[in-house]
Short mmCIF file of C-alpha atoms in Angstrom, two decimals:
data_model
loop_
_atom_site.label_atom_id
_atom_site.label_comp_id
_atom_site.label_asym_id
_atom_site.label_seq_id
_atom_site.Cartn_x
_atom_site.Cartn_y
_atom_site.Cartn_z
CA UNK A 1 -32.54 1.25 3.34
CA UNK A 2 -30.74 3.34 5.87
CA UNK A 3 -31.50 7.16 6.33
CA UNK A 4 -29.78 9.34 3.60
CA UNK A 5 -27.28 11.60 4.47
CA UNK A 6 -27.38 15.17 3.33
CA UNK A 7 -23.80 17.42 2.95
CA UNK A 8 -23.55 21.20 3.57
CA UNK A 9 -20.24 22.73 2.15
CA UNK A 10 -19.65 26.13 3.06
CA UNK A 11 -16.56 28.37 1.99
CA UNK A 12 -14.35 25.79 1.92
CA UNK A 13 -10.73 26.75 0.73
CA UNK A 14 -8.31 24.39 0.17
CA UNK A 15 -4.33 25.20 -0.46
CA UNK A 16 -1.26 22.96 -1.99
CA UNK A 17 1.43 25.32 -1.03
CA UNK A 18 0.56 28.33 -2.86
CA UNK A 19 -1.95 26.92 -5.24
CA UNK A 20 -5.20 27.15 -4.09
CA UNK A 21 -7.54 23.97 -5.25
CA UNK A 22 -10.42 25.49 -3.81
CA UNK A 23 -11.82 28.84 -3.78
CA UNK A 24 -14.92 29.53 -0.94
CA UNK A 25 -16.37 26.51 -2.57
CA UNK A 26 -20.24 26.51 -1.29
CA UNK A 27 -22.79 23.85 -2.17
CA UNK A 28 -25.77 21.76 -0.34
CA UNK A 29 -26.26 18.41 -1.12
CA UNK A 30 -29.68 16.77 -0.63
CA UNK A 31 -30.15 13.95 1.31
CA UNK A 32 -31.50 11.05 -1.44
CA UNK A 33 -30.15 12.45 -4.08
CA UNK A 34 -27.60 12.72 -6.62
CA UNK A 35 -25.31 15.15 -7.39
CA UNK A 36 -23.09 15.05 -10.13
CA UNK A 37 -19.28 17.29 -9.86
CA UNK A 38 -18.25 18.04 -13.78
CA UNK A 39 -15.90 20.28 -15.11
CA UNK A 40 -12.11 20.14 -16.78
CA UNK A 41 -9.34 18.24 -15.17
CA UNK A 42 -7.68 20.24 -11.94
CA UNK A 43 -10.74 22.42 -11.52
CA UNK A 44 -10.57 20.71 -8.13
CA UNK A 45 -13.73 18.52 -8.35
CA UNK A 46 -12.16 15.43 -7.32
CA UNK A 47 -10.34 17.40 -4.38
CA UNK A 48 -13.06 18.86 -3.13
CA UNK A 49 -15.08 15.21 -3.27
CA UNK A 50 -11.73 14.14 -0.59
CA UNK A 51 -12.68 16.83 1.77
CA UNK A 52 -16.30 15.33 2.55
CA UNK A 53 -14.74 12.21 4.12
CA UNK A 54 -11.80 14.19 4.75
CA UNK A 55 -9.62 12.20 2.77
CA UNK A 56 -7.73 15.70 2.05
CA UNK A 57 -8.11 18.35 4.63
CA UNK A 58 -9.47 21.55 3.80
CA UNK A 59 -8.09 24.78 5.25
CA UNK A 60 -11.12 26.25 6.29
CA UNK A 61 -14.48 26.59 6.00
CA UNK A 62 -17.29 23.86 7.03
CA UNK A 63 -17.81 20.95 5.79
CA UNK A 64 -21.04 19.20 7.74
CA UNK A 65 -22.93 15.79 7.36
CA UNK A 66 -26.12 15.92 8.76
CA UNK A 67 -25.08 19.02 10.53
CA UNK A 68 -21.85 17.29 11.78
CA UNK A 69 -18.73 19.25 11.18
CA UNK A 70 -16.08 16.94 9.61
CA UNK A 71 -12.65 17.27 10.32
CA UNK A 72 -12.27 19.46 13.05
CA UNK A 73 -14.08 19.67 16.41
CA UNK A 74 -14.23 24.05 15.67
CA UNK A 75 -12.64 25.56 12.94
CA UNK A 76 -8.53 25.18 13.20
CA UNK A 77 -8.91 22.19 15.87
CA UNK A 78 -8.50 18.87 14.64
CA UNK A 79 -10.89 16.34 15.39
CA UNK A 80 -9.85 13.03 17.16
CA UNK A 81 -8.66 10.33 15.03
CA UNK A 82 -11.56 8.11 16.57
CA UNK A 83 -14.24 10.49 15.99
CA UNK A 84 -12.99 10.64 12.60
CA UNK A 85 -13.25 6.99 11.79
CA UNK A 86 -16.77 7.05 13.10
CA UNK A 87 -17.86 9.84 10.86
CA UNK A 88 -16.24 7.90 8.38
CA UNK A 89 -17.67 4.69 8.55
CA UNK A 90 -21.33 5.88 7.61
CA UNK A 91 -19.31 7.28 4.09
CA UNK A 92 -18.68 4.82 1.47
CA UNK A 93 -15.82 5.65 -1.13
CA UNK A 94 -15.49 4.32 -4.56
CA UNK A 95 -11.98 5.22 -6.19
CA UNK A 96 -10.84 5.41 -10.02
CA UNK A 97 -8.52 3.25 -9.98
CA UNK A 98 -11.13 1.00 -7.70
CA UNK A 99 -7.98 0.65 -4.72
CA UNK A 100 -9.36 -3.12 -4.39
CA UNK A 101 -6.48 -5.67 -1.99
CA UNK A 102 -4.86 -7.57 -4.43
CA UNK A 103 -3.54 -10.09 -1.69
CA UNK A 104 -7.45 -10.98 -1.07
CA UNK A 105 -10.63 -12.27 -2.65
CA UNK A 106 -13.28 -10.41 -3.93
CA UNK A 107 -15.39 -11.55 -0.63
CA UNK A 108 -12.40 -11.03 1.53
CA UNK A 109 -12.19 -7.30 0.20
CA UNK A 110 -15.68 -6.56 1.56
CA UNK A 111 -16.08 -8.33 4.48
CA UNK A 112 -12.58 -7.10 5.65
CA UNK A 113 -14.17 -3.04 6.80
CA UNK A 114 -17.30 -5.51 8.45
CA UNK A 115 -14.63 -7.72 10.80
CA UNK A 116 -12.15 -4.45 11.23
CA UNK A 117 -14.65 -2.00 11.71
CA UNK A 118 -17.87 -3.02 12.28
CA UNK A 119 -16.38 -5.86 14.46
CA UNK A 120 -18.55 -8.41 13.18
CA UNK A 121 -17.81 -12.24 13.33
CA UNK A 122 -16.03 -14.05 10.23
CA UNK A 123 -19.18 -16.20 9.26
CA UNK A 124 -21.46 -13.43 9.98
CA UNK A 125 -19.21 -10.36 7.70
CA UNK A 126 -18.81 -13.37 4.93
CA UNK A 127 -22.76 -13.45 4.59
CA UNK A 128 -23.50 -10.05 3.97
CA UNK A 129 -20.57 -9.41 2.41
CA UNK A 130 -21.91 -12.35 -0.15
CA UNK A 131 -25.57 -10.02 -0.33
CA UNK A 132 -23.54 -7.04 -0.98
CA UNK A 133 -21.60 -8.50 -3.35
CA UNK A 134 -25.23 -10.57 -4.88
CA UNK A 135 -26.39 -6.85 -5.35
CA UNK A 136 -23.51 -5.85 -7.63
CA UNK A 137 -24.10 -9.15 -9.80
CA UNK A 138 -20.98 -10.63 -8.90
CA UNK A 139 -22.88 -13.94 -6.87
CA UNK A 140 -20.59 -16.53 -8.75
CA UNK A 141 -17.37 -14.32 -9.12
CA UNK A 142 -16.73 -14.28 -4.71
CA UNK A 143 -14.05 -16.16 -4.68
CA UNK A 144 -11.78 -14.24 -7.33
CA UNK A 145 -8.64 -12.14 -6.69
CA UNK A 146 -8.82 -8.85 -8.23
CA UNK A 147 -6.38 -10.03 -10.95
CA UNK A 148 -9.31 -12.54 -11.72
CA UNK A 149 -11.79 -10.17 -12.62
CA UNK A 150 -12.19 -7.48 -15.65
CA UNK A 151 -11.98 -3.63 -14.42
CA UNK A 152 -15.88 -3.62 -14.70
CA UNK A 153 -16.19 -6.43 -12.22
CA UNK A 154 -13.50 -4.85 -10.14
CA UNK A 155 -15.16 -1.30 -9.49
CA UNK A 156 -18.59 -3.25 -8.60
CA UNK A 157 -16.38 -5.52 -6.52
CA UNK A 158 -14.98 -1.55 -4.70
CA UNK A 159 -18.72 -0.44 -4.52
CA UNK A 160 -19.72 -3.86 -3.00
CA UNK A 161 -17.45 -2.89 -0.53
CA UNK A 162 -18.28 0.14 0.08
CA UNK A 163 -22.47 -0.43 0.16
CA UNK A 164 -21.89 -3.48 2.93
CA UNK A 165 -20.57 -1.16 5.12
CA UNK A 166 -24.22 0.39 5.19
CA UNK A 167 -23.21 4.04 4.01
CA UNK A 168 -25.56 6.86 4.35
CA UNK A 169 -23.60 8.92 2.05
CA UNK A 170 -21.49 7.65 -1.15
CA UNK A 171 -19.04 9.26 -2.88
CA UNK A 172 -17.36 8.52 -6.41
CA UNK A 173 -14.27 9.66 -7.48
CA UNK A 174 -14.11 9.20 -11.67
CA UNK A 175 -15.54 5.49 -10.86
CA UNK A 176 -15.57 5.18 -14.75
CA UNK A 177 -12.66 6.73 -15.92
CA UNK A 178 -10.15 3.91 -15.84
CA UNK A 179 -12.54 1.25 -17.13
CA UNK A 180 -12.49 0.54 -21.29
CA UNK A 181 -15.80 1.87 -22.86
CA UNK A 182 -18.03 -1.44 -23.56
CA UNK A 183 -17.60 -1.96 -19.42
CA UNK A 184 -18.55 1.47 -18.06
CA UNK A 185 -22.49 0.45 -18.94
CA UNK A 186 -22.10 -2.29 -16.14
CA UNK A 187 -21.12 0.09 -13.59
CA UNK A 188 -23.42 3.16 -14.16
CA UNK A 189 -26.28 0.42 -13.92
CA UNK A 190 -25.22 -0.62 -10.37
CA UNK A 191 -24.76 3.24 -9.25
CA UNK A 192 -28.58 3.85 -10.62
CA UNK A 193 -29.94 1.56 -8.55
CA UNK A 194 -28.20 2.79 -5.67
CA UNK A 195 -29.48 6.04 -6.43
CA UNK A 196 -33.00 4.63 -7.48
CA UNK A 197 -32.89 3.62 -3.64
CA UNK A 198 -32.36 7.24 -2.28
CA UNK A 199 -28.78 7.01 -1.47
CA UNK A 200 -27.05 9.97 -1.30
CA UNK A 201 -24.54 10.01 -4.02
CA UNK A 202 -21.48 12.88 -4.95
CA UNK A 203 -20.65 11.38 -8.17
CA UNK A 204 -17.31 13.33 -10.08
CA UNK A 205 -17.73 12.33 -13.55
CA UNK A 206 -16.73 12.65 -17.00
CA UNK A 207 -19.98 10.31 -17.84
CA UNK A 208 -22.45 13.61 -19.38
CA UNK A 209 -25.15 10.78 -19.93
CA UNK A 210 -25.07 9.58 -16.59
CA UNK A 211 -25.35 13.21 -15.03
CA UNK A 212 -28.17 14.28 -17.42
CA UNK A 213 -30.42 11.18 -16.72
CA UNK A 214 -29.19 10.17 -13.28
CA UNK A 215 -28.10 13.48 -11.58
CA UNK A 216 -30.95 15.19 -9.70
CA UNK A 217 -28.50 18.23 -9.80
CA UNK A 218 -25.11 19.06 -11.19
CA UNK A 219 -22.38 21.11 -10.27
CA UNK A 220 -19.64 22.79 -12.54
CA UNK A 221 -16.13 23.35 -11.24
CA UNK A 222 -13.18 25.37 -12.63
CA UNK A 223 -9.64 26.12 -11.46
CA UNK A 224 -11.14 25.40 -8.28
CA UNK A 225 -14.29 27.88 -8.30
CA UNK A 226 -18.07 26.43 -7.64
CA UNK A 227 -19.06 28.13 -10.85
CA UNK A 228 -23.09 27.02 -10.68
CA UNK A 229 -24.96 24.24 -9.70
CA UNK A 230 -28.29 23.60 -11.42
CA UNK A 231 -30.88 20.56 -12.90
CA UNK A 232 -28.82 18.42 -14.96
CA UNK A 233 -30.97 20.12 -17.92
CA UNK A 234 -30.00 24.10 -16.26
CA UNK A 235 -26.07 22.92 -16.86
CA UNK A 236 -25.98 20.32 -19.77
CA UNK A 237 -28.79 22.46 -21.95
CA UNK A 238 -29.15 25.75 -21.23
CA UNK A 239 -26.20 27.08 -19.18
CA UNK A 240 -25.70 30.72 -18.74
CA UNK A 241 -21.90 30.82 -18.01
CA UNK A 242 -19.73 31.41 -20.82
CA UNK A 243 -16.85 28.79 -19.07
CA UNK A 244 -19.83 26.22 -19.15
CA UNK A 245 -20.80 26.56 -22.57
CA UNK A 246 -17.09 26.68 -23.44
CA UNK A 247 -16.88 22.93 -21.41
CA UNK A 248 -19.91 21.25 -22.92
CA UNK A 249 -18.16 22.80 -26.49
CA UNK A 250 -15.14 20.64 -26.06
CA UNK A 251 -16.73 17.90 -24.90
CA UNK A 252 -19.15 17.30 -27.79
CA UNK A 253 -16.48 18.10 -30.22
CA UNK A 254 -14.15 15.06 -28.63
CA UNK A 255 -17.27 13.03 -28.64
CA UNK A 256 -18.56 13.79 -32.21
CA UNK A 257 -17.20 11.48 -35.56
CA UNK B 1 46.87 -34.01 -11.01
CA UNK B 2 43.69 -33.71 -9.82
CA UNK B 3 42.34 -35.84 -7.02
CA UNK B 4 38.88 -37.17 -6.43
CA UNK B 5 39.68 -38.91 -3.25
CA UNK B 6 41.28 -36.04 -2.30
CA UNK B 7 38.31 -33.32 -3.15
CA UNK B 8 35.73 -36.10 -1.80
CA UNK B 9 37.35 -36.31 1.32
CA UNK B 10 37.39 -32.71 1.98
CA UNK B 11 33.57 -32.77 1.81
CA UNK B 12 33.17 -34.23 5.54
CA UNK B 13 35.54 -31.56 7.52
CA UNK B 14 33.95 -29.11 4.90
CA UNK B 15 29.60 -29.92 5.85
CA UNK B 16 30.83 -30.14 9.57
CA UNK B 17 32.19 -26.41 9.09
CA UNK B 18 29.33 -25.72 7.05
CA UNK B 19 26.86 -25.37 10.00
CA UNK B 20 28.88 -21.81 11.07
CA UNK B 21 28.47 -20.71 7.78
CA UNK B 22 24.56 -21.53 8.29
CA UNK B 23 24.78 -19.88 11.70
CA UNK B 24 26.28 -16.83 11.13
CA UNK B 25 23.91 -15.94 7.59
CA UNK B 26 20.87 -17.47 9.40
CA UNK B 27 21.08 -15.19 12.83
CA UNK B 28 22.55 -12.72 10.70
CA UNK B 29 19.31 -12.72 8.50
CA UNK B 30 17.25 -13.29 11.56
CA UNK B 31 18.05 -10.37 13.51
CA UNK B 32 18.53 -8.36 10.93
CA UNK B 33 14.84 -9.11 9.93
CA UNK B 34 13.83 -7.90 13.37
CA UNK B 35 16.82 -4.98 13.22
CA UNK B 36 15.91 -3.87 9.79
CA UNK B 37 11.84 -3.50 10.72
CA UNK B 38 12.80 -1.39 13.69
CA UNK B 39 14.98 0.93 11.06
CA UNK B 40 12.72 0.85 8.45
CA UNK B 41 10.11 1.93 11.01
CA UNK B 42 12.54 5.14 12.07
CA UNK B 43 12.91 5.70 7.97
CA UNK B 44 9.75 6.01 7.22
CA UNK B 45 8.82 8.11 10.66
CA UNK B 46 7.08 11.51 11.09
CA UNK B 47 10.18 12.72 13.16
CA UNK B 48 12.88 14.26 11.48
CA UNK B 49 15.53 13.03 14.16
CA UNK B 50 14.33 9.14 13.63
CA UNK B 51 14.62 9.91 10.01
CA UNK B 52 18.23 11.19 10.37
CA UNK B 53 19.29 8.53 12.58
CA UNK B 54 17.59 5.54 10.30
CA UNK B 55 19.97 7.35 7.31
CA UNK B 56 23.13 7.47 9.42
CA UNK B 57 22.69 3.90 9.88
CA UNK B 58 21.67 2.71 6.56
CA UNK B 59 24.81 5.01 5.13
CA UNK B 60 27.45 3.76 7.73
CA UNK B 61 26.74 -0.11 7.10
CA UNK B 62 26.65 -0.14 3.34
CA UNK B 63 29.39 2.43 2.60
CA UNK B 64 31.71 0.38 4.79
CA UNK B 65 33.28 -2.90 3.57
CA UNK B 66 31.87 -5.89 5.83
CA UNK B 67 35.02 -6.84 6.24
CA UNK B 68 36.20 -3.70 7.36
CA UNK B 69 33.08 -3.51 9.75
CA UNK B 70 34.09 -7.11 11.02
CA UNK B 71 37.06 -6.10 12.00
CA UNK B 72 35.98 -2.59 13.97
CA UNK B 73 33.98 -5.39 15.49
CA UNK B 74 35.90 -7.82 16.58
CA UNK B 75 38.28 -5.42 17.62
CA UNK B 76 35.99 -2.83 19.30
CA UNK B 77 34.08 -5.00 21.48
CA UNK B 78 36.98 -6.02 23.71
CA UNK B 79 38.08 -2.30 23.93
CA UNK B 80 34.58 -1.45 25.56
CA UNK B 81 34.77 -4.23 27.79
CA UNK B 82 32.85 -6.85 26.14
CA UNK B 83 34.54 -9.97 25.95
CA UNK B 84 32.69 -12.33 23.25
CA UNK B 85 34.04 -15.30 21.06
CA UNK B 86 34.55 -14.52 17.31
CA UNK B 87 31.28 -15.91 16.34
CA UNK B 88 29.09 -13.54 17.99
CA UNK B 89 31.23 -10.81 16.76
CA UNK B 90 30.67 -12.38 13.37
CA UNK B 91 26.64 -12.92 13.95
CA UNK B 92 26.29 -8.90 15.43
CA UNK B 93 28.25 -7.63 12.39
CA UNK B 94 26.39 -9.94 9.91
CA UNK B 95 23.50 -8.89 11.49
CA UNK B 96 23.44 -5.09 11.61
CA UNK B 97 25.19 -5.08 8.01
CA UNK B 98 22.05 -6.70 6.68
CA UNK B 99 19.73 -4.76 8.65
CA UNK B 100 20.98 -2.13 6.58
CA UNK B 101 19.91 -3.62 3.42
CA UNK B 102 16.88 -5.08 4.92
CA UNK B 103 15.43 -2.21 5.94
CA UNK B 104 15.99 -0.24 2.81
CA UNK B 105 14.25 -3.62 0.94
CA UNK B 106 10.94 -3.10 3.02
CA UNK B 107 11.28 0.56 3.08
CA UNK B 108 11.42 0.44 -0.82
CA UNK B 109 8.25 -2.48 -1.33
CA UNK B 110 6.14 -0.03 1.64
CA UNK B 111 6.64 3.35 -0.37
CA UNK B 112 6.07 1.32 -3.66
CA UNK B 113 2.30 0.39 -2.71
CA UNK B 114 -0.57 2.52 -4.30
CA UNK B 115 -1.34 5.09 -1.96
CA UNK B 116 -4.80 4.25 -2.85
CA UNK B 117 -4.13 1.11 -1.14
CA UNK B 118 -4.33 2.70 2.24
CA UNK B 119 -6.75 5.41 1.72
CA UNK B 120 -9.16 2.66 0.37
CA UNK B 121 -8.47 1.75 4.36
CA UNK B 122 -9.09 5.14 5.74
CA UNK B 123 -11.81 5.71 3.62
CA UNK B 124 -14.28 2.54 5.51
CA UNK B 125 -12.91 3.80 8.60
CA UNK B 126 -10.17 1.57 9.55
CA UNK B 127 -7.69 1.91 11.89
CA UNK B 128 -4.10 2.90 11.14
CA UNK B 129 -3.06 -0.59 12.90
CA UNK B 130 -5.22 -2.58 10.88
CA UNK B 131 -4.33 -1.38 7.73
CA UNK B 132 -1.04 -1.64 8.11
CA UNK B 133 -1.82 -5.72 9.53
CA UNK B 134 -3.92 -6.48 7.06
CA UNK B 135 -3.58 -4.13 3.98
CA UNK B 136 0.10 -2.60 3.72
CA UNK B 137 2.33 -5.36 5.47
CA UNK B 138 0.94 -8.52 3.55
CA UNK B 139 1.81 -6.96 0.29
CA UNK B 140 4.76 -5.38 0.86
CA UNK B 141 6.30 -8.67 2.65
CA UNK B 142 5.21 -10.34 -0.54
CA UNK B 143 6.77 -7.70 -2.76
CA UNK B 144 10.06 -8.14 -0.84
CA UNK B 145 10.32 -11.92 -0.90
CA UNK B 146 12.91 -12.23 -4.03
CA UNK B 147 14.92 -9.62 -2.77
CA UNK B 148 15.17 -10.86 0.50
CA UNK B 149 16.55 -14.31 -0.91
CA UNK B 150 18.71 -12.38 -2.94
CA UNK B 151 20.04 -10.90 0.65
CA UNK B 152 20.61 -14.13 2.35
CA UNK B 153 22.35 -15.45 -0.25
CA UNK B 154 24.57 -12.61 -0.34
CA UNK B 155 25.03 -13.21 3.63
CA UNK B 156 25.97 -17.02 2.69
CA UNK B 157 28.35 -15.87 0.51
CA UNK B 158 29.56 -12.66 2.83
CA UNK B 159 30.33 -15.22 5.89
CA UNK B 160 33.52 -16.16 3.81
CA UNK B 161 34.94 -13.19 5.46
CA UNK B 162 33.95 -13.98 9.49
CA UNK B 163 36.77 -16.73 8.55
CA UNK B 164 39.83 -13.76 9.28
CA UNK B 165 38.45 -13.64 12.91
CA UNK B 166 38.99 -17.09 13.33
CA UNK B 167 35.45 -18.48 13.11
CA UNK B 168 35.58 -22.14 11.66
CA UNK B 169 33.01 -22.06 8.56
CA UNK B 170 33.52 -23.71 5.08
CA UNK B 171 36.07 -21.02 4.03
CA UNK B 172 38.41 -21.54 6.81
CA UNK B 173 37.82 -25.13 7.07
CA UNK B 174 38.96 -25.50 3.51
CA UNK B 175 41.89 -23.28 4.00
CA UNK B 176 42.86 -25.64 6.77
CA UNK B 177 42.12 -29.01 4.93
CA UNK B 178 44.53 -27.41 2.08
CA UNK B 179 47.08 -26.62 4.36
CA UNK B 180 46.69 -30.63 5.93
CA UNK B 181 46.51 -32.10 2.35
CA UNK B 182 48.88 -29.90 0.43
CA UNK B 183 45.84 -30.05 -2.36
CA UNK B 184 44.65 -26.42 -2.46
CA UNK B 185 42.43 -26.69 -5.48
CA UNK B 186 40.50 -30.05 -4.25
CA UNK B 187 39.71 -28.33 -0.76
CA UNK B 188 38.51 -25.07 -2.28
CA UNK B 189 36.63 -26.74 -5.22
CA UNK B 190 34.84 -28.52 -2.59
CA UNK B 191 34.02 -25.43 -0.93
CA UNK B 192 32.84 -23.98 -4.06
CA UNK B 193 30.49 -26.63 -4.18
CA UNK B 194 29.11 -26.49 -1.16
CA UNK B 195 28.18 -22.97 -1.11
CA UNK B 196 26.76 -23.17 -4.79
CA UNK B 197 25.00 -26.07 -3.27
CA UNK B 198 23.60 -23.98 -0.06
CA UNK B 199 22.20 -21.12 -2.48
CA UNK B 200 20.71 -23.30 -5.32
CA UNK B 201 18.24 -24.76 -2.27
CA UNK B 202 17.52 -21.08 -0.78
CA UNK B 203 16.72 -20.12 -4.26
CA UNK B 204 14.50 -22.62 -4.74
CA UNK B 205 13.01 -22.31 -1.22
CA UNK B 206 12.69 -18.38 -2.74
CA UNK B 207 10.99 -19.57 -6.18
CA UNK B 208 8.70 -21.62 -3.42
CA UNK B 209 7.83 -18.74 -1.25
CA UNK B 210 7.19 -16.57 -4.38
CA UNK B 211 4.68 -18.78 -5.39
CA UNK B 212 3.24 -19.31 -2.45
CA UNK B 213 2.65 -15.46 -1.74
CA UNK B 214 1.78 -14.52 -5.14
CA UNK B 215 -0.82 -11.94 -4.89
#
């Protein structure tokens, strides 16, 4: 296992226009661990889980990996386009709607980043690509299109993808949330053994179960306020804030029958 | 009466006349493949003024009748001091018209791929060049493939018209053979066939492509 990258956000704003996603949004993320972003839709969670690989840019404040600012070379100067890449490379991304190529096979998906970006040979990206994809269970399913394979097996197919590239750092964005119900089990069991290997995971989730067993911390976001970050026990159990409470109220309500 | 040896003869003078017809809608698909990428490219550009001029374009050559346009053509070029034989006025106007459509085809398959597409690129770290190579272009040239047929077999059918600027191709050929044979309706039912018989194998060649790209 690769060293585990750790994340230090610090009053990051973030504007569309005049609608600001993100309000001085501060919040350290431990290398190893997991760290789970909850909260209502458009409280900004997913948004502010772009700006740590950049993916949206944030209008100021710092965002750092491993003390690295992301982004920008000093606040208001863009970084390079190269430098970018390289930062990025080390940060795997798994998407809702799991962003796979239709137009290749499941081992053609991941060993495309190892030939484009890691520059390896064919034969030699096909092999690990194969392990990575071995790890996520899906040994006999390689040679698949996307179309070939249930949304389960397609999000394990995106973090296969992402893990070959050797990430310090991996961030999901809803991985669950577009997947029917009996297949979300089959990808929360690949992300805890990621995490059971100290990667560093930022995992935005609607999944409560999966942040109070798996989370070694959890954050709760609204209309684009940090509004705490504690244990998964310190949010899901005992929270102090009233906009909390008034979360975890709807959600077992939609969850009880 | 109708004639069969009439309408069978026609078929010779009418296949030898056919190869303009090919001509003109095959460069005139050809270049307006490579045409068309070069405007799509301006379309779907950061600058404003690449923008502007890709719409200018794309507005001038399919508000304009092609026939129209042949004729500014054929009639320009001379003007300007550019002497060329009615076929390659014929081929440059076939050309740019589709390159019009063309580019508006790929512009349309390009901006109708998940965004998430690309960013899934970004996201490992790839370069902008490689995924657009190997992640936007693939599907989008797929995506386009039955509309792209559906151009060039509108160009087959559009190079009726290079036939008022004298070019020899099935139309005008069978407009001469009636005037020879005094048997309009035999030469132009044999031109009928021949172009329904020209699109029926680019559709299938389509249907085959289609197929073959399937993602």
């Amino acid at each position: 296992m690769v060293e585990a990258s750790s994340v230090e956000i610090r009053k990051v704003n973030k504007y569309y226009g005049p609608f600001q996603a993100l309000k001085d949004v501060d919040l350290t993320i431990p290398p190893g661990k997991v760290t789970c972003l909850i909260g209502p839709s458009g409280s900004g969670k997913s948004t502010l889980l772009r700006c740590i690989n950049f993916l949206e840019e944030y209008d100021s404040g710092e965002i750092r990996i491993d003390g690295q600012l992301i982004g920008y070379e000093a606040p208001g100067r863009k970084m390079s386009g190269r430098k970018l890449r390289a930062m990025r490379r080390s940060i795997g991304m798994v998407f809702q709607q799991f962003n796979l190529w239709p137009h290749m096979t499941a081992l053609g998906n991941v060993a495309e980043g190892l030939v484009r970006v890691r520059g390896l040979r064919k034969a030699e990206a096909e092999t690990r690509a194969a392990e990575a994809l071995a790890k996520v269970g899906l040994a006999d399913k390689m040679g698949n299109h996307p179309s070939r394979l249930s949304g389960g097996q397609q999000q394990r197919v995106a973090i296969a993808r992402a893990i070959a590239m050797e990430p310090r750092l991996m961030l999901f964005d809803e991985p669950t949330s577009a997947l029917d119900p009996e297949l979300v089990g089959e990808v929360l069991n690949v992300m805890k053994t990621l995490a059971a290997e100290g990667m560093t995971m930022v995992v935005v989730t609607h999944e409560m179960g999966f942040a109070a067993h798996v989370a070694d911390q959890v954050a709760f976001m609204e209309k684009g306020e940090l509004v705490g970050v504690d244990s998964p026990a310190g949010i899901l159990h005992h929270p102090e804030d009233i906009r909390i409470q008034g979360f975890l109220r709807t959600y077992h309500e939609r969850n009880s029958f | 009466m109708f004639s069969l040896s009439t309408f069978l003869d026609a078929f010779w003078p009418l296949t030898m006349a056919a190869r303009y017809t090919l001509l003109v809608s095959g460069l005139g698909i050809a270049l307006g493949l490579v045409i068309g990428a070069f405007v799509c490219v301006l379309a779907l550009s950061k600058s404003r003024a690449a923008r502007i001029a890709a719409a200018v374009w794309v507005s001038y050559l399919r508000g304009v009748p092609m026939l129209v346009q042949l004729l500014v053509v054929f009639f320009l070029l001379p003007v300007i001091g550019i002497d060329v034989p009615a076929i390659v006025a014929a081929v440059v106007t076939t050309a740019i018209v589709a390159s019009a459509y063309i580019s508006e085809i790929w512009r349309g398959a390009i901006t109708a791929l998940p965004r998430g597409q690309a960013e899934a690129a970004i996201a490992i770290g790839m370069r902008p060049r490689d995924s657009w190579i190997r992640i936007i272009l693939p599907q989008a040239v797929a995506l386009s493939i039955p509309q792209l047929i559906n151009e060039l077999i509108l160009l087959v059918k559009a190079s009726s018209l290079v036939s008022v600027v004298g070019v020899m191709e099935i139309t005008r050929a069978s407009q001469a053979q009636a005037g020879v044979t005094f048997r309009p309706l035999e030469a132009y039912l044999a031109a009928a066939c021949l172009y329904l018989a020209i699109n029926l194998c680019l559709a299938a060649l389509g249907r085959w492509l289609e197929h073959r790209m399937a993602v």
